[in-house]
XYZ file of C-alpha atoms in Angstrom:
499
model
C -8.440 14.107 18.771
C -10.732 14.280 15.673
C -8.570 11.562 14.457
C -8.684 8.688 16.911
C -12.599 9.991 16.879
C -12.876 9.279 13.879
C -10.751 5.714 14.323
C -12.691 4.998 16.861
C -16.376 5.549 14.755
C -14.378 2.934 12.150
C -13.384 0.550 14.328
C -16.774 0.398 17.008
C -19.049 -0.078 13.591
C -16.901 -2.460 12.127
C -17.188 -4.846 15.694
C -21.100 -3.945 15.914
C -21.931 -5.219 12.540
C -18.961 -7.361 10.629
C -16.619 -8.356 13.628
C -14.554 -11.477 11.950
C -15.534 -10.191 8.392
C -12.613 -8.552 6.098
C -14.562 -5.222 5.563
C -17.687 -3.309 6.797
C -20.226 -2.530 4.445
C -21.673 0.684 6.456
C -24.691 1.366 4.311
C -26.471 -2.587 4.952
C -24.492 -2.727 8.311
C -22.886 -5.658 7.564
C -19.560 -7.328 6.827
C -18.227 -7.977 3.152
C -17.753 -11.450 3.365
C -16.116 -11.615 0.067
C -11.973 -12.680 -0.331
C -11.185 -8.737 -0.011
C -7.433 -10.235 -2.024
C -9.204 -10.321 -4.945
C -10.688 -7.078 -4.272
C -7.518 -4.996 -3.122
C -5.015 -6.334 -6.014
C -7.734 -4.783 -8.532
C -7.927 -1.440 -6.764
C -4.451 -1.717 -7.094
C -3.337 -3.478 -10.247
C -6.206 -3.956 -12.142
C -7.301 -0.195 -12.692
C -3.350 -0.438 -13.949
C -3.442 -2.824 -16.472
C -4.847 -1.095 -19.266
C -6.864 -1.612 -22.083
C -8.054 1.790 -21.503
C -11.480 0.708 -18.734
C -14.858 0.870 -20.823
C -17.197 3.321 -19.308
C -20.013 1.247 -17.592
C -18.290 -1.614 -17.571
C -19.682 -4.148 -14.983
C -19.776 -3.615 -11.333
C -17.302 -6.345 -9.393
C -19.374 -8.112 -6.815
C -18.410 -8.084 -3.844
C -15.084 -6.074 -5.118
C -13.312 -2.994 -5.151
C -15.942 -1.045 -2.859
C -18.125 -0.967 -5.474
C -15.887 0.598 -7.928
C -15.751 -0.096 -11.924
C -14.477 -3.139 -13.173
C -13.228 -3.355 -16.976
C -14.516 -5.498 -19.507
C -12.240 -8.735 -19.870
C -12.178 -9.101 -16.221
C -15.297 -10.750 -15.106
C -13.443 -13.689 -14.631
C -11.780 -12.923 -11.755
C -13.965 -14.265 -8.730
C -14.590 -11.639 -6.164
C -14.682 -14.249 -3.418
C -13.360 -17.907 -2.594
C -15.228 -19.635 0.193
C -13.334 -20.350 2.976
C -10.415 -17.856 2.799
C -8.357 -15.699 5.661
C -10.694 -13.585 7.663
C -10.817 -10.845 9.957
C -8.681 -8.230 7.782
C -9.387 -5.223 9.051
C -8.623 -6.297 12.790
C -4.929 -7.117 11.768
C -5.399 -4.334 10.183
C -6.226 -2.008 12.558
C -4.335 -3.072 15.714
C -1.035 -0.982 15.527
C -3.430 1.648 14.824
C -5.503 1.252 17.768
C -2.918 0.943 19.661
C -0.872 4.053 18.723
C -3.851 6.096 19.412
C -4.262 4.630 22.942
C -7.446 2.805 22.242
C -7.322 0.561 25.384
C -10.292 -1.106 25.374
C -10.751 -1.448 21.200
C -7.368 -3.001 21.658
C -7.769 -5.336 23.713
C -11.339 -6.280 21.592
C -8.979 -6.926 18.754
C -6.556 -8.420 20.737
C -9.465 -11.013 21.990
C -10.725 -11.391 18.366
C -7.251 -12.710 17.176
C -6.404 -15.284 20.115
C -9.756 -16.629 20.148
C -11.731 -16.785 16.560
C -8.631 -16.224 13.883
C -8.678 -19.373 12.053
C -5.189 -19.980 9.632
C -6.552 -23.627 8.807
C -8.353 -22.349 5.748
C -8.719 -23.276 2.559
C -9.140 -20.831 0.066
C -7.373 -19.031 -2.178
C -5.445 -15.286 -1.394
C -3.538 -12.661 -2.875
C 0.428 -13.616 -1.598
C 1.096 -10.282 -1.884
C -2.005 -8.722 0.196
C -1.461 -11.630 2.930
C 1.586 -10.517 3.439
C 1.353 -6.692 3.583
C -1.955 -6.305 5.642
C -1.806 -9.592 7.486
C 1.553 -10.942 7.999
C 2.614 -6.762 8.504
C -0.060 -6.376 10.812
C 0.713 -8.974 13.128
C 4.817 -8.120 12.584
C 3.845 -4.367 14.035
C 1.197 -5.835 17.248
C 3.838 -7.892 17.928
C 7.261 -5.030 18.114
C 4.854 -2.587 19.877
C 3.116 -4.919 22.595
C 5.483 -8.280 22.747
C 2.400 -9.919 23.064
C 3.398 -13.852 21.759
C 0.345 -14.680 20.230
C 0.648 -11.989 17.629
C 4.638 -13.242 16.424
C 3.346 -16.490 16.464
C 0.246 -16.504 14.176
C 2.129 -14.211 11.174
C 5.203 -17.103 11.701
C 2.356 -19.936 11.111
C 1.248 -17.857 7.916
C 4.488 -17.027 6.861
C 4.791 -20.533 6.382
C 2.235 -21.144 4.678
C 3.057 -18.661 1.964
C 6.080 -20.836 1.663
C 4.722 -22.885 -1.525
C 4.089 -20.169 -4.028
C 8.065 -19.636 -4.520
C 7.949 -23.129 -5.523
C 9.231 -22.407 -9.368
C 12.248 -21.931 -11.585
C 13.773 -19.123 -10.811
C 12.070 -18.180 -7.203
C 9.664 -15.770 -8.061
C 6.781 -16.704 -6.166
C 3.402 -16.928 -8.314
C 0.335 -14.575 -7.242
C -2.014 -16.327 -5.577
C -2.376 -19.286 -3.502
C -4.029 -21.810 -1.633
C -3.308 -21.452 1.606
C -4.805 -25.163 2.582
C -3.353 -27.129 -0.566
C -0.371 -25.057 -0.887
C -1.056 -24.903 -5.159
C -0.634 -21.425 -6.303
C -1.284 -19.489 -9.537
C -0.675 -16.800 -11.553
C -3.559 -14.224 -11.804
C -5.560 -15.278 -14.869
C -5.130 -11.449 -15.857
C -1.631 -11.151 -15.765
C 0.469 -11.440 -19.177
C 1.221 -14.860 -19.602
C 1.274 -16.054 -15.808
C 3.610 -14.176 -15.214
C 4.745 -12.189 -11.936
C 3.472 -8.294 -10.213
C 6.388 -6.827 -9.864
C 4.651 -4.585 -6.857
C 3.888 -8.418 -5.403
C 7.341 -9.924 -5.585
C 8.836 -7.080 -5.401
C 7.097 -6.578 -1.348
C 8.062 -8.585 0.477
C 11.480 -7.765 1.203
C 10.572 -6.013 4.656
C 8.304 -8.794 6.605
C 10.019 -11.772 5.552
C 13.321 -10.419 6.910
C 11.566 -10.042 10.286
C 10.232 -13.342 10.019
C 13.890 -14.703 9.875
C 14.765 -12.864 12.514
C 12.155 -13.970 14.835
C 11.861 -17.210 13.613
C 15.558 -18.595 13.639
C 15.187 -19.730 10.162
C 17.083 -18.382 6.958
C 14.732 -19.556 4.785
C 12.369 -16.382 4.854
C 15.193 -14.131 4.124
C 16.460 -16.570 1.483
C 13.448 -15.949 -0.629
C 13.891 -12.853 -0.857
C 17.353 -12.772 -1.729
C 16.589 -15.024 -5.195
C 13.944 -12.192 -5.973
C 16.719 -9.298 -5.401
C 18.893 -11.833 -7.530
C 16.691 -12.495 -10.440
C 16.622 -8.194 -10.394
C 19.844 -7.508 -10.070
C 20.486 -9.643 -13.400
C 17.977 -9.232 -15.395
C 18.263 -6.473 -18.358
C 16.325 -3.636 -17.372
C 15.227 -1.323 -20.490
C 15.854 2.417 -19.920
C 17.324 1.260 -16.553
C 13.917 0.513 -15.685
C 11.481 -2.000 -13.848
C 8.361 -3.871 -16.309
C 5.919 -4.869 -14.264
C 5.172 -8.335 -15.755
C 7.931 -11.023 -14.788
C 7.739 -14.414 -15.759
C 8.578 -16.906 -12.892
C 9.962 -19.419 -15.050
C 11.810 -18.025 -17.259
C 13.025 -14.905 -14.609
C 12.707 -12.352 -18.107
C 10.167 -9.171 -18.749
C 6.929 -10.389 -20.184
C 6.132 -6.668 -21.937
C 7.573 -3.436 -21.294
C 4.913 -1.715 -19.034
C 6.470 0.822 -16.305
C 4.508 2.197 -13.975
C 4.919 3.773 -10.494
C 1.802 3.829 -9.579
C -0.235 -0.135 -9.712
C 1.932 -2.885 -10.547
C 5.079 -1.260 -9.820
C 4.721 1.662 -7.082
C 5.858 -0.623 -3.494
C 8.459 -2.424 -4.941
C 10.669 0.907 -5.084
C 9.647 1.785 -1.977
C 10.984 -1.800 0.025
C 14.349 -1.089 -1.761
C 14.891 2.614 0.254
C 13.098 1.067 3.233
C 15.347 -1.766 3.211
C 18.104 0.061 3.008
C 16.675 1.808 6.391
C 15.375 -1.053 8.043
C 19.487 -2.578 7.414
C 20.415 0.550 9.560
C 21.851 1.562 5.768
C 24.193 -1.937 6.035
C 21.923 -3.315 2.718
C 23.922 -1.109 0.165
C 22.871 -3.295 -2.875
C 18.679 -2.072 -1.947
C 20.391 1.671 -1.673
C 22.140 1.010 -5.181
C 19.283 -0.504 -6.754
C 16.969 2.082 -5.157
C 18.820 5.383 -6.800
C 19.861 4.045 -9.781
C 15.913 2.837 -10.073
C 14.856 6.647 -9.462
C 17.425 7.989 -11.378
C 15.926 6.381 -14.241
C 12.100 7.435 -13.679
C 13.956 10.896 -12.673
C 15.769 10.512 -16.811
C 12.132 8.838 -18.047
C 8.871 9.172 -15.945
C 9.130 12.473 -14.371
C 7.376 15.335 -16.404
C 5.597 18.793 -15.721
C 2.479 19.975 -17.075
C 2.063 23.046 -19.366
C 0.845 24.268 -15.723
C 3.501 23.792 -14.379
C 3.075 20.737 -12.330
C 5.660 18.450 -11.474
C 3.522 14.040 -12.640
C 5.070 10.678 -13.158
C 4.117 9.476 -15.876
C 3.669 5.516 -17.152
C 5.501 3.681 -19.611
C 4.689 1.487 -21.813
C 7.777 0.507 -24.742
C 9.247 3.653 -25.088
C 5.561 5.143 -25.201
C 4.501 7.872 -22.159
C 1.345 7.789 -20.919
C 0.485 11.175 -19.279
C -1.152 9.720 -15.992
C -1.191 9.747 -12.407
C -2.746 6.931 -10.540
C -3.359 8.085 -6.347
C -1.577 4.850 -5.774
C 1.534 6.641 -7.527
C 1.394 9.959 -5.056
C 2.970 7.787 -2.208
C 6.348 8.789 -4.025
C 6.126 12.552 -3.409
C 6.932 10.487 0.988
C 9.424 7.762 -0.371
C 11.650 10.266 -2.633
C 11.574 13.026 0.408
C 13.123 9.910 2.990
C 15.102 7.955 0.670
C 16.561 12.167 0.227
C 17.936 12.618 3.756
C 21.314 10.882 3.474
C 21.963 11.770 0.171
C 24.742 14.510 -0.859
C 23.728 18.208 -0.617
C 22.953 18.763 -3.901
C 21.208 15.577 -4.486
C 19.174 15.663 -1.140
C 17.724 19.294 -2.531
C 17.219 18.046 -6.039
C 14.884 15.047 -4.317
C 13.144 17.343 -1.960
C 12.443 19.358 -4.782
C 11.264 16.452 -6.844
C 9.468 15.679 -3.792
C 7.530 18.765 -2.745
C 6.716 18.522 -6.622
C 4.891 15.468 -6.664
C 3.463 15.708 -3.734
C 2.173 19.456 -4.771
C 0.611 17.877 -7.651
C -1.714 15.365 -5.530
C -3.136 18.170 -3.294
C -4.057 20.532 -6.532
C -5.665 16.341 -7.624
C -7.799 16.627 -4.236
C -7.682 20.511 -4.506
C -9.607 20.581 -8.400
C -12.488 18.211 -7.311
C -15.907 19.642 -5.546
C -15.212 17.367 -2.792
C -11.453 18.037 -2.097
C -10.747 14.274 -2.244
C -8.847 12.978 -4.938
C -9.728 10.757 -8.217
C -8.557 7.771 -8.383
C -6.195 8.529 -11.528
C -5.847 11.898 -12.977
C -4.250 12.829 -16.354
C -2.310 15.555 -17.705
C -3.673 15.514 -21.809
C -5.881 18.202 -23.760
C -5.936 21.132 -21.393
C -7.269 19.067 -18.504
C -4.294 18.962 -15.544
C -3.969 16.851 -12.307
C -8.291 15.585 -13.000
C -9.583 13.077 -13.865
C -10.890 12.634 -17.652
C -12.202 9.526 -17.785
C -16.110 8.179 -15.200
C -14.102 5.116 -14.688
C -11.786 6.868 -12.806
C -13.413 9.234 -10.817
C -14.045 7.315 -7.921
C -12.467 7.529 -4.269
C -12.244 4.530 -1.539
C -10.932 6.190 1.046
C -7.445 5.477 -0.065
C -4.417 6.770 1.923
C -1.154 7.987 0.016
C -1.859 11.496 -0.718
C -1.962 11.637 3.159
C 1.049 9.443 3.854
C 3.013 12.379 1.447
C 1.945 14.586 3.670
C 2.928 12.898 6.764
C 6.620 12.489 5.297
C 6.970 15.721 4.197
C 5.379 17.174 7.642
C 8.453 15.023 9.147
C 11.336 15.797 7.536
C 10.286 19.612 6.591
C 7.618 20.885 9.152
C 6.392 22.998 6.662
C 2.561 24.138 7.712
C 0.991 23.491 4.738
C 1.082 19.596 4.978
C -0.808 20.235 8.367
C -3.270 22.203 6.564
C -3.487 20.161 3.121
C -3.672 17.147 6.128
C -6.912 18.658 7.674
C -8.624 19.308 4.847
C -8.485 15.589 3.933
C -9.742 14.960 7.091
C -12.936 17.479 6.665
C -13.636 16.364 3.661
C -13.705 12.663 4.504
C -16.177 13.613 7.475
C -18.622 15.849 4.590
C -18.567 13.083 2.087
C -17.184 9.712 3.189
C -18.869 9.475 6.850
C -22.298 7.967 7.005
C -24.610 7.084 9.347
C -22.120 3.472 10.990
C -18.540 4.028 9.755
C -16.486 5.684 6.631
C -17.309 4.786 2.720
C -15.860 5.201 -0.604
C -18.065 7.525 -3.003
C -18.309 6.799 -6.765
C -17.353 11.261 -7.908
C -15.414 13.164 -6.322
C -16.830 15.695 -8.774
C -20.019 16.048 -7.370
C -21.550 17.160 -4.046
C -23.816 14.837 -3.999
C -21.191 11.280 -4.724
C -22.491 7.779 -3.987
C -21.128 6.278 -1.693
C -20.155 2.574 -2.520
C -20.616 1.054 0.302
C -17.253 -0.374 1.363
C -15.200 0.376 4.992
C -11.549 -0.719 3.255
C -9.535 -2.141 6.065
C -7.143 0.460 4.340
C -8.474 3.373 5.581
C -8.071 2.085 10.199
C -4.427 0.643 8.595
C -3.465 4.078 6.640
C -5.188 6.682 6.101
C -6.280 7.413 9.683
C -2.779 6.404 10.922
C -0.828 8.764 8.704
C -3.403 11.734 8.883
C -3.208 11.048 13.025
C 0.651 10.731 12.623
C 0.402 14.297 10.992
C -0.576 15.591 13.623
C 1.406 13.853 16.154
C 4.549 14.906 18.341
C 7.253 14.145 15.520
C 8.425 10.816 18.153
C 5.204 8.982 17.739
C 6.345 6.284 15.674
C 10.132 8.130 14.975
C 11.207 7.966 11.224
C 14.862 7.279 12.865
C 13.511 3.810 14.789
C 10.391 2.981 12.067
C 9.830 1.845 8.805
C 6.334 1.881 7.308
C 5.345 -1.137 5.280
C 3.501 -0.851 2.649
C 0.417 -0.649 4.525
C 1.513 1.373 7.227
C 2.665 -1.228 10.149
C 5.988 -0.097 11.826
C 8.399 -2.325 11.713
C 11.620 -1.569 13.657
C 15.337 -0.099 12.049
C 16.911 -3.647 13.453
C 20.460 -1.953 14.430
C 21.438 -5.225 12.713
C 22.252 -7.226 9.167
C 19.281 -9.279 8.975
C 21.382 -10.129 5.666
C 24.533 -11.306 7.661
C 22.775 -15.324 8.201
C 21.975 -15.405 4.550
C 24.973 -15.937 1.475
C 23.868 -14.229 -1.596
């Protein structure tokens, strides 16, 4: 009931001050009109593109909840007039429905019916449109059966198809939804596409094909699968940058956090969503996890298990908050394994989740930093000013939810409740929830941004952590990387697609 109240509070303030805008700015009580696709891509990805950050770098105007961005990134426009709007509405639909906030859900649905305009001429991230908008609309359709959600999802899916017109079929990362022109991010090495972006389309695109009867969506993601199956993997690992022209890696940076994260998540979830028929996805996941265990999983001097990043064979002993989803992913994937491997993977999942909990417990606010390191006697803490912020991220509570559902150990609910209390104390302001700039001070500065993923993911995973297991049962649903539930189909969606 407490988390439901938090959701209602977040939604009511968004509706009052920012309805139709992408996100609420709760301190200034207005809407964020910039292109949030760029801002979240930066929060997911640019913070992972190292170069080390330059402390005191300029603020990104209208960007990642006001967090620091890094020198050399200024050329990315944080606003793109004419782009999609209403991200918080679409992201909140299924959460409102699940929490039985019926009046609020009807308000959101009415906005989709009357005001959600897809005839826009602005640039957007293929990845963000897919996970937030298409994922949110599909989930709302499957939960309610309301055709408006399905129709909007299919219409938007069609608008993304020109991004796949490359020599390899690997899509480019940015698309103008009006003209169909697409290009790669300016900061991506040598015009490359990003593993986490083109690798995080599979779940939604298979549903688009099933709902439309048009195999083109499934064909696009199966082409990506073929390219990735064929290309040589260094040490069995998947680097983050791939050329959409040549189909080869551009540089050997491997991360389970930003730039890589949801690619791995979508492999195991593709297998689950296919009712365990997509054996190719399962094998790719198993092989990738084996390589991660062998080369990236490390234990600190203090006994904390973490997943390092890999740069051409050299390890960077840090984990991003984004990488903390992996505890839940590994636990989910372990369920069907032979006993020895199941136990090993459940142990690994619990250890990673515990490390991510430590990143929260070791801060003054009880909230975790954007990235934390294991170096020079420092463990599970941010050692750089530019990594101390928290923008209402969900990944740690996501792992708590999975570990609770799969083990029912009470500590996961206890840890989740500590997060609820910390959010209430440090992030709740008079007109919504805001990220904070430094988790290591008890009088944090707010960043004036209520991210749409706070309503889609953070509050949903907290709610599910305290629900009965049959509310969005893991037997019947998989969550896309924006926590939008998609049904396990018990049909082989690949059958219609010839390899």
